[in-house]
């Protein structure tokens, strides 16, 4: 039976691969198995609107873009029989990398021909849906400040991080995690459905996307001279072994704060008010995953691909040239 799929293409997301997508759709899709329609998003939240209209009309909606586009599409497919598919063309592609979806467009599109479905968990963050990672603290601060920046992608994030890091002040948060009360002075608190932000930068290395649990990763306030070790632990999947890190698995988290909580949901900046409730929605979303023979090494080595010639772009003195206090 022919499957009906809708491609939703964000023409301005990520790194510009979208221009070639229609050519790959024509060359790589099996028209005997799939009936295809294509639409382009024209404004923020347009993918959410179009995905909502597609529910029940299509077997899958293909998000062609970055993590923001994926979030918009997924938010309307949760709890339905219409599956999410991803052709990753963003700069981070967190969920796609975690699900081992090929980073090469032709391979990602070929995967759709097999239409292998898997059910995954999603999170509800107040009124927002999250399929990957949400958080408060420093990563949310960066997300809010990143909006509107001309330099996008990993280099843009790194530039902003090195600019903002030295002046950022950790905050104290009151949390109730599955009924147990915590008070933590934290640099950041992440709520992880998958293990990574994107670009294989892992905030919760042991997170599973279908276990009915959220990995709450609390990075407590730490001395500045520990920053390089913390950053590298995000890259080599050892952040959960760091003395400054605490991981708690839970189904429901409540946070109360005297001022409005700045947060990010799958990298997109949001405001949560003075109280946030984060809940897991077990196995609430269907997603198309690649067959075994199309799974490829999609690892971006941040050190090799981001760091070369980085001094021309970034001022790293805030992090890399830290001086230890005299003893």
mmCIF file of C-alpha atoms in Angstrom:
data_model
loop_
_atom_site.group_PDB
_atom_site.id
_atom_site.type_symbol
_atom_site.label_atom_id
_atom_site.label_comp_id
_atom_site.label_asym_id
_atom_site.label_seq_id
_atom_site.Cartn_x
_atom_site.Cartn_y
_atom_site.Cartn_z
ATOM 1 C CA UNK A 1 0.000 0.000 0.000
ATOM 2 C CA UNK A 2 1.354 3.398 -1.012
ATOM 3 C CA UNK A 3 2.228 5.705 1.892
ATOM 4 C CA UNK A 4 1.385 9.399 1.674
ATOM 5 C CA UNK A 5 4.104 11.717 2.945
ATOM 6 C CA UNK A 6 4.349 15.494 3.134
ATOM 7 C CA UNK A 7 7.689 17.277 3.004
ATOM 8 C CA UNK A 8 7.770 20.526 4.963
ATOM 9 C CA UNK A 9 10.884 22.427 3.954
ATOM 10 C CA UNK A 10 12.255 25.345 5.926
ATOM 11 C CA UNK A 11 14.098 27.340 3.229
ATOM 12 C CA UNK A 12 16.102 29.458 5.686
ATOM 13 C CA UNK A 13 17.073 26.899 8.340
ATOM 14 C CA UNK A 14 20.585 25.783 9.096
ATOM 15 C CA UNK A 15 23.284 25.537 6.501
ATOM 16 C CA UNK A 16 21.513 25.943 3.160
ATOM 17 C CA UNK A 17 21.145 22.313 2.056
ATOM 18 C CA UNK A 18 17.446 22.869 1.428
ATOM 19 C CA UNK A 19 18.079 24.213 -2.074
ATOM 20 C CA UNK A 20 18.860 20.720 -3.356
ATOM 21 C CA UNK A 21 16.036 18.869 -1.612
ATOM 22 C CA UNK A 22 13.558 18.642 -4.502
ATOM 23 C CA UNK A 23 16.219 17.150 -6.768
ATOM 24 C CA UNK A 24 16.952 14.464 -4.177
ATOM 25 C CA UNK A 25 13.261 13.757 -3.618
ATOM 26 C CA UNK A 26 12.882 13.081 -7.329
ATOM 27 C CA UNK A 27 15.976 10.895 -7.585
ATOM 28 C CA UNK A 28 15.926 8.949 -4.305
ATOM 29 C CA UNK A 29 12.280 8.231 -3.436
ATOM 30 C CA UNK A 30 10.487 5.121 -4.667
ATOM 31 C CA UNK A 31 7.280 6.445 -6.252
ATOM 32 C CA UNK A 32 5.797 2.942 -6.173
ATOM 33 C CA UNK A 33 5.915 2.995 -2.361
ATOM 34 C CA UNK A 34 5.437 6.675 -1.549
ATOM 35 C CA UNK A 35 3.097 9.405 -2.714
ATOM 36 C CA UNK A 36 4.733 12.778 -2.085
ATOM 37 C CA UNK A 37 3.610 16.351 -1.587
ATOM 38 C CA UNK A 38 5.935 19.276 -0.857
ATOM 39 C CA UNK A 39 5.300 22.539 0.959
ATOM 40 C CA UNK A 40 7.596 25.338 2.108
ATOM 41 C CA UNK A 41 7.368 27.186 5.403
ATOM 42 C CA UNK A 42 7.083 30.953 5.135
ATOM 43 C CA UNK A 43 7.251 32.193 8.728
ATOM 44 C CA UNK A 44 7.945 31.089 12.275
ATOM 45 C CA UNK A 45 5.502 28.411 13.493
ATOM 46 C CA UNK A 46 4.272 27.822 9.923
ATOM 47 C CA UNK A 47 5.588 24.237 10.051
ATOM 48 C CA UNK A 48 3.465 23.674 13.161
ATOM 49 C CA UNK A 49 0.393 24.956 11.356
ATOM 50 C CA UNK A 50 0.991 22.868 8.238
ATOM 51 C CA UNK A 51 1.779 19.727 10.260
ATOM 52 C CA UNK A 52 -1.471 20.113 12.182
ATOM 53 C CA UNK A 53 -3.434 20.164 8.931
ATOM 54 C CA UNK A 54 -1.561 17.083 7.723
ATOM 55 C CA UNK A 55 -2.588 14.862 10.646
ATOM 56 C CA UNK A 56 -4.836 12.096 9.383
ATOM 57 C CA UNK A 57 -4.222 13.084 5.768
ATOM 58 C CA UNK A 58 -0.659 11.758 5.568
ATOM 59 C CA UNK A 59 1.177 8.742 6.958
ATOM 60 C CA UNK A 60 4.225 10.882 7.741
ATOM 61 C CA UNK A 61 5.333 14.503 7.739
ATOM 62 C CA UNK A 62 8.980 15.069 6.855
ATOM 63 C CA UNK A 63 10.639 17.954 8.684
ATOM 64 C CA UNK A 64 13.368 19.334 6.402
ATOM 65 C CA UNK A 65 15.343 21.745 8.543
ATOM 66 C CA UNK A 66 16.992 22.029 11.910
ATOM 67 C CA UNK A 67 15.912 21.274 15.463
ATOM 68 C CA UNK A 68 13.404 24.136 15.499
ATOM 69 C CA UNK A 69 11.612 22.814 12.427
ATOM 70 C CA UNK A 70 11.626 19.292 13.866
ATOM 71 C CA UNK A 71 10.091 20.595 17.093
ATOM 72 C CA UNK A 72 7.351 22.491 15.266
ATOM 73 C CA UNK A 73 6.351 19.468 13.199
ATOM 74 C CA UNK A 74 6.599 16.976 16.074
ATOM 75 C CA UNK A 75 4.482 19.121 18.393
ATOM 76 C CA UNK A 76 1.451 18.524 16.179
ATOM 77 C CA UNK A 77 2.087 14.826 15.595
ATOM 78 C CA UNK A 78 2.322 13.747 19.253
ATOM 79 C CA UNK A 79 -0.453 11.309 20.102
ATOM 80 C CA UNK A 80 -1.479 10.790 16.455
ATOM 81 C CA UNK A 81 -0.954 8.033 13.891
ATOM 82 C CA UNK A 82 0.967 10.377 11.605
ATOM 83 C CA UNK A 83 4.699 9.775 11.942
ATOM 84 C CA UNK A 84 7.547 12.275 12.083
ATOM 85 C CA UNK A 85 10.369 11.899 9.580
ATOM 86 C CA UNK A 86 13.501 14.036 9.451
ATOM 87 C CA UNK A 87 15.815 15.184 6.702
ATOM 88 C CA UNK A 88 18.412 17.044 8.782
ATOM 89 C CA UNK A 89 19.636 20.285 7.243
ATOM 90 C CA UNK A 90 20.220 22.328 10.389
ATOM 91 C CA UNK A 91 23.402 23.166 12.217
ATOM 92 C CA UNK A 92 22.881 20.885 15.240
ATOM 93 C CA UNK A 93 20.370 18.164 14.279
ATOM 94 C CA UNK A 94 20.215 16.771 17.810
ATOM 95 C CA UNK A 95 17.291 14.347 17.486
ATOM 96 C CA UNK A 96 18.349 13.210 14.015
ATOM 97 C CA UNK A 97 21.860 12.387 15.212
ATOM 98 C CA UNK A 98 20.535 10.534 18.252
ATOM 99 C CA UNK A 99 18.195 8.464 16.048
ATOM 100 C CA UNK A 100 21.117 7.741 13.655
ATOM 101 C CA UNK A 101 19.380 9.389 10.721
ATOM 102 C CA UNK A 102 21.988 9.993 7.999
ATOM 103 C CA UNK A 103 23.335 13.515 7.735
ATOM 104 C CA UNK A 104 23.647 13.162 3.961
ATOM 105 C CA UNK A 105 20.400 14.265 2.329
ATOM 106 C CA UNK A 106 20.292 11.494 -0.268
ATOM 107 C CA UNK A 107 20.720 8.790 2.401
ATOM 108 C CA UNK A 108 18.152 10.386 4.706
ATOM 109 C CA UNK A 109 15.618 10.426 1.881
ATOM 110 C CA UNK A 110 16.426 6.861 0.835
ATOM 111 C CA UNK A 111 15.593 5.806 4.406
ATOM 112 C CA UNK A 112 12.003 6.920 3.901
ATOM 113 C CA UNK A 113 11.429 4.219 1.291
ATOM 114 C CA UNK A 114 11.590 1.566 4.043
ATOM 115 C CA UNK A 115 9.171 3.425 6.317
ATOM 116 C CA UNK A 116 10.491 1.844 9.522
ATOM 117 C CA UNK A 117 8.474 3.263 12.418
ATOM 118 C CA UNK A 118 9.559 3.530 16.042
ATOM 119 C CA UNK A 119 7.700 5.011 18.989
ATOM 120 C CA UNK A 120 9.566 7.476 21.198
ATOM 121 C CA UNK A 121 8.848 9.535 24.293
ATOM 122 C CA UNK A 122 8.227 13.267 24.243
ATOM 123 C CA UNK A 123 8.233 15.858 27.013
ATOM 124 C CA UNK A 124 5.700 18.508 27.946
ATOM 125 C CA UNK A 125 7.336 21.690 29.288
ATOM 126 C CA UNK A 126 4.433 23.808 30.531
ATOM 127 C CA UNK A 127 2.497 24.363 27.289
ATOM 128 C CA UNK A 128 5.413 23.430 25.034
ATOM 129 C CA UNK A 129 6.370 20.114 23.453
ATOM 130 C CA UNK A 130 9.985 18.931 23.510
ATOM 131 C CA UNK A 131 11.316 15.934 21.616
ATOM 132 C CA UNK A 132 15.004 16.322 22.400
ATOM 133 C CA UNK A 133 16.432 18.515 25.189
ATOM 134 C CA UNK A 134 15.001 21.444 27.141
ATOM 135 C CA UNK A 135 16.721 23.441 29.837
ATOM 136 C CA UNK A 136 17.170 26.451 32.076
ATOM 137 C CA UNK A 137 20.304 28.301 33.106
ATOM 138 C CA UNK A 138 23.297 29.016 30.898
ATOM 139 C CA UNK A 139 22.141 27.081 27.823
ATOM 140 C CA UNK A 140 18.796 28.915 27.958
ATOM 141 C CA UNK A 141 20.676 32.208 28.363
ATOM 142 C CA UNK A 142 22.648 31.422 25.201
ATOM 143 C CA UNK A 143 19.503 30.393 23.317
ATOM 144 C CA UNK A 144 17.796 33.696 24.129
ATOM 145 C CA UNK A 145 20.865 35.720 23.168
ATOM 146 C CA UNK A 146 21.517 33.706 20.004
ATOM 147 C CA UNK A 147 18.287 34.823 18.348
ATOM 148 C CA UNK A 148 18.973 37.341 15.643
ATOM 149 C CA UNK A 149 22.723 36.733 15.513
ATOM 150 C CA UNK A 150 24.231 36.912 12.028
ATOM 151 C CA UNK A 151 26.773 34.126 12.588
ATOM 152 C CA UNK A 152 24.770 30.889 12.778
ATOM 153 C CA UNK A 153 25.730 27.264 13.288
ATOM 154 C CA UNK A 154 28.292 25.830 15.743
ATOM 155 C CA UNK A 155 30.725 28.702 15.325
ATOM 156 C CA UNK A 156 28.014 31.198 16.175
ATOM 157 C CA UNK A 157 27.186 29.319 19.349
ATOM 158 C CA UNK A 158 30.821 29.025 20.351
ATOM 159 C CA UNK A 159 31.406 32.713 19.779
ATOM 160 C CA UNK A 160 28.449 33.626 21.980
ATOM 161 C CA UNK A 161 29.403 31.101 24.665
ATOM 162 C CA UNK A 162 32.932 32.458 24.977
ATOM 163 C CA UNK A 163 31.588 36.008 25.116
ATOM 164 C CA UNK A 164 28.948 35.320 27.764
ATOM 165 C CA UNK A 165 30.638 32.667 29.887
ATOM 166 C CA UNK A 166 32.824 34.785 32.173
ATOM 167 C CA UNK A 167 30.019 37.134 33.184
ATOM 168 C CA UNK A 168 27.273 34.568 33.692
ATOM 169 C CA UNK A 169 26.042 34.107 37.259
ATOM 170 C CA UNK A 170 24.664 30.754 38.373
ATOM 171 C CA UNK A 171 21.250 30.826 40.044
ATOM 172 C CA UNK A 172 19.571 28.856 42.821
ATOM 173 C CA UNK A 173 16.580 26.738 41.828
ATOM 174 C CA UNK A 174 13.961 24.945 43.918
ATOM 175 C CA UNK A 175 12.980 21.674 42.284
ATOM 176 C CA UNK A 176 10.586 18.867 43.060
ATOM 177 C CA UNK A 177 11.666 15.767 41.144
ATOM 178 C CA UNK A 178 9.110 12.953 41.374
ATOM 179 C CA UNK A 179 8.032 14.416 44.711
ATOM 180 C CA UNK A 180 11.531 14.790 46.216
ATOM 181 C CA UNK A 181 12.619 18.365 46.970
ATOM 182 C CA UNK A 182 15.985 19.673 45.756
ATOM 183 C CA UNK A 183 17.630 23.066 46.129
ATOM 184 C CA UNK A 184 20.559 23.581 43.802
ATOM 185 C CA UNK A 185 22.783 26.464 42.813
ATOM 186 C CA UNK A 186 23.200 25.491 39.198
ATOM 187 C CA UNK A 187 25.043 26.687 36.135
ATOM 188 C CA UNK A 188 22.382 24.937 34.080
ATOM 189 C CA UNK A 189 19.697 22.276 34.409
ATOM 190 C CA UNK A 190 18.818 20.198 31.354
ATOM 191 C CA UNK A 191 15.823 17.957 30.822
ATOM 192 C CA UNK A 192 16.980 15.340 28.360
ATOM 193 C CA UNK A 193 14.831 13.020 26.285
ATOM 194 C CA UNK A 194 17.764 12.156 24.030
ATOM 195 C CA UNK A 195 21.383 12.404 25.087
ATOM 196 C CA UNK A 196 22.522 15.446 23.156
ATOM 197 C CA UNK A 197 21.957 19.065 22.221
ATOM 198 C CA UNK A 198 23.248 18.448 18.694
ATOM 199 C CA UNK A 199 26.632 18.097 16.974
ATOM 200 C CA UNK A 200 27.221 15.152 19.337
ATOM 201 C CA UNK A 201 27.564 17.445 22.343
ATOM 202 C CA UNK A 202 26.148 15.151 25.028
ATOM 203 C CA UNK A 203 24.489 16.613 28.117
ATOM 204 C CA UNK A 204 23.008 13.274 29.282
ATOM 205 C CA UNK A 205 25.114 10.445 27.808
ATOM 206 C CA UNK A 206 22.961 7.615 29.179
ATOM 207 C CA UNK A 207 19.563 9.033 28.213
ATOM 208 C CA UNK A 208 17.192 6.718 26.359
ATOM 209 C CA UNK A 209 14.379 8.058 24.233
ATOM 210 C CA UNK A 210 11.884 5.276 24.908
ATOM 211 C CA UNK A 211 12.322 4.494 28.620
ATOM 212 C CA UNK A 212 9.526 6.698 29.977
ATOM 213 C CA UNK A 213 12.000 8.838 31.925
ATOM 214 C CA UNK A 214 13.612 12.276 31.707
ATOM 215 C CA UNK A 215 17.307 12.565 32.504
ATOM 216 C CA UNK A 216 17.571 15.694 34.656
ATOM 217 C CA UNK A 217 21.176 16.827 34.301
ATOM 218 C CA UNK A 218 22.183 19.395 36.925
ATOM 219 C CA UNK A 219 25.518 21.111 36.385
ATOM 220 C CA UNK A 220 26.186 22.845 39.655
ATOM 221 C CA UNK A 221 28.046 26.099 40.059
ATOM 222 C CA UNK A 222 31.756 25.461 39.508
ATOM 223 C CA UNK A 223 35.003 27.431 39.665
ATOM 224 C CA UNK A 224 36.003 29.028 36.389
ATOM 225 C CA UNK A 225 39.241 27.062 36.116
ATOM 226 C CA UNK A 226 37.125 23.870 35.782
ATOM 227 C CA UNK A 227 35.472 25.183 32.599
ATOM 228 C CA UNK A 228 37.775 23.542 30.015
ATOM 229 C CA UNK A 229 37.348 20.112 31.628
ATOM 230 C CA UNK A 230 33.572 20.585 31.726
ATOM 231 C CA UNK A 231 33.448 21.545 28.055
ATOM 232 C CA UNK A 232 35.515 18.558 26.953
ATOM 233 C CA UNK A 233 33.352 16.242 29.057
ATOM 234 C CA UNK A 234 30.383 17.326 26.925
ATOM 235 C CA UNK A 235 32.294 16.223 23.852
ATOM 236 C CA UNK A 236 33.559 12.832 25.090
ATOM 237 C CA UNK A 237 30.304 11.719 26.783
ATOM 238 C CA UNK A 238 31.732 11.899 30.305
ATOM 239 C CA UNK A 239 29.724 14.819 31.696
ATOM 240 C CA UNK A 240 27.839 12.432 33.993
ATOM 241 C CA UNK A 241 31.178 11.460 35.601
ATOM 242 C CA UNK A 242 32.052 15.052 36.454
ATOM 243 C CA UNK A 243 31.991 15.996 40.148
ATOM 244 C CA UNK A 244 29.965 19.094 39.292
ATOM 245 C CA UNK A 245 27.266 17.113 37.495
ATOM 246 C CA UNK A 246 24.278 15.321 38.968
ATOM 247 C CA UNK A 247 21.826 13.212 36.941
ATOM 248 C CA UNK A 248 18.418 12.234 38.261
ATOM 249 C CA UNK A 249 15.890 10.246 36.238
ATOM 250 C CA UNK A 250 12.271 11.201 36.691
ATOM 251 C CA UNK A 251 8.807 11.353 35.191
ATOM 252 C CA UNK A 252 7.792 14.778 36.498
ATOM 253 C CA UNK A 253 9.755 17.842 37.565
ATOM 254 C CA UNK A 254 8.391 21.031 39.112
ATOM 255 C CA UNK A 255 10.436 24.225 39.396
ATOM 256 C CA UNK A 256 9.485 27.376 41.254
ATOM 257 C CA UNK A 257 11.507 30.565 41.017
ATOM 258 C CA UNK A 258 11.023 34.139 42.272
ATOM 259 C CA UNK A 259 11.565 35.572 38.779
ATOM 260 C CA UNK A 260 10.470 34.445 35.336
ATOM 261 C CA UNK A 261 12.277 31.350 34.087
ATOM 262 C CA UNK A 262 14.100 31.736 30.811
ATOM 263 C CA UNK A 263 14.300 28.381 29.094
ATOM 264 C CA UNK A 264 14.947 26.714 25.787
ATOM 265 C CA UNK A 265 12.915 23.909 24.259
ATOM 266 C CA UNK A 266 14.882 21.941 21.662
ATOM 267 C CA UNK A 267 17.124 24.976 21.318
ATOM 268 C CA UNK A 268 14.306 27.495 20.839
ATOM 269 C CA UNK A 269 14.041 30.284 23.465
ATOM 270 C CA UNK A 270 10.855 30.357 25.569
ATOM 271 C CA UNK A 271 9.613 31.948 28.792
ATOM 272 C CA UNK A 272 7.999 29.680 31.400
ATOM 273 C CA UNK A 273 6.817 32.147 34.026
ATOM 274 C CA UNK A 274 7.699 31.586 37.680
ATOM 275 C CA UNK A 275 6.677 27.930 37.720
ATOM 276 C CA UNK A 276 7.558 25.169 35.270
ATOM 277 C CA UNK A 277 6.260 21.626 35.080
ATOM 278 C CA UNK A 278 8.137 19.130 32.924
ATOM 279 C CA UNK A 279 6.473 15.760 32.305
ATOM 280 C CA UNK A 280 7.304 12.726 30.204
ATOM 281 C CA UNK A 281 4.805 11.479 27.623
ATOM 282 C CA UNK A 282 5.826 7.846 27.095
ATOM 283 C CA UNK A 283 5.890 6.467 23.544
ATOM 284 C CA UNK A 284 3.741 9.338 22.321
ATOM 285 C CA UNK A 285 5.341 9.977 18.914
ATOM 286 C CA UNK A 286 5.982 7.797 15.883
ATOM 287 C CA UNK A 287 9.255 8.509 14.068
ATOM 288 C CA UNK A 288 10.715 7.061 10.887
ATOM 289 C CA UNK A 289 14.184 5.567 11.491
ATOM 290 C CA UNK A 290 16.686 4.280 8.932
ATOM 291 C CA UNK A 291 17.172 0.587 8.202
ATOM 292 C CA UNK A 292 20.421 -0.873 9.486
ATOM 293 C CA UNK A 293 22.242 -0.718 6.158
ATOM 294 C CA UNK A 294 21.642 3.026 5.847
ATOM 295 C CA UNK A 295 22.847 3.917 9.315
ATOM 296 C CA UNK A 296 26.120 5.731 8.883
ATOM 297 C CA UNK A 297 28.639 7.518 11.015
ATOM 298 C CA UNK A 298 27.017 10.925 11.443
ATOM 299 C CA UNK A 299 29.428 12.027 14.130
ATOM 300 C CA UNK A 300 30.687 15.563 13.864
ATOM 301 C CA UNK A 301 33.960 15.822 15.720
ATOM 302 C CA UNK A 302 33.619 19.289 17.244
ATOM 303 C CA UNK A 303 37.354 19.539 17.864
ATOM 304 C CA UNK A 304 38.360 18.742 14.273
ATOM 305 C CA UNK A 305 35.569 20.535 12.464
ATOM 306 C CA UNK A 306 34.898 23.559 14.660
ATOM 307 C CA UNK A 307 38.172 24.361 16.378
ATOM 308 C CA UNK A 308 40.561 24.701 13.367
ATOM 309 C CA UNK A 309 41.337 28.380 12.730
ATOM 310 C CA UNK A 310 38.903 29.243 15.475
ATOM 311 C CA UNK A 311 41.101 32.035 16.814
ATOM 312 C CA UNK A 312 40.180 34.020 13.708
ATOM 313 C CA UNK A 313 36.536 33.952 14.779
ATOM 314 C CA UNK A 314 36.423 33.677 18.564
ATOM 315 C CA UNK A 315 37.958 35.291 21.576
ATOM 316 C CA UNK A 316 38.776 32.201 23.619
ATOM 317 C CA UNK A 317 40.663 33.967 26.402
ATOM 318 C CA UNK A 318 37.594 33.706 28.646
ATOM 319 C CA UNK A 319 37.804 29.900 28.713
ATOM 320 C CA UNK A 320 41.004 28.441 27.320
ATOM 321 C CA UNK A 321 43.524 30.817 28.885
ATOM 322 C CA UNK A 322 42.186 30.737 32.377
ATOM 323 C CA UNK A 323 44.783 31.285 35.110
ATOM 324 C CA UNK A 324 44.609 29.123 38.189
ATOM 325 C CA UNK A 325 44.611 30.945 41.512
ATOM 326 C CA UNK A 326 47.967 31.099 43.252
ATOM 327 C CA UNK A 327 48.372 28.768 46.210
#
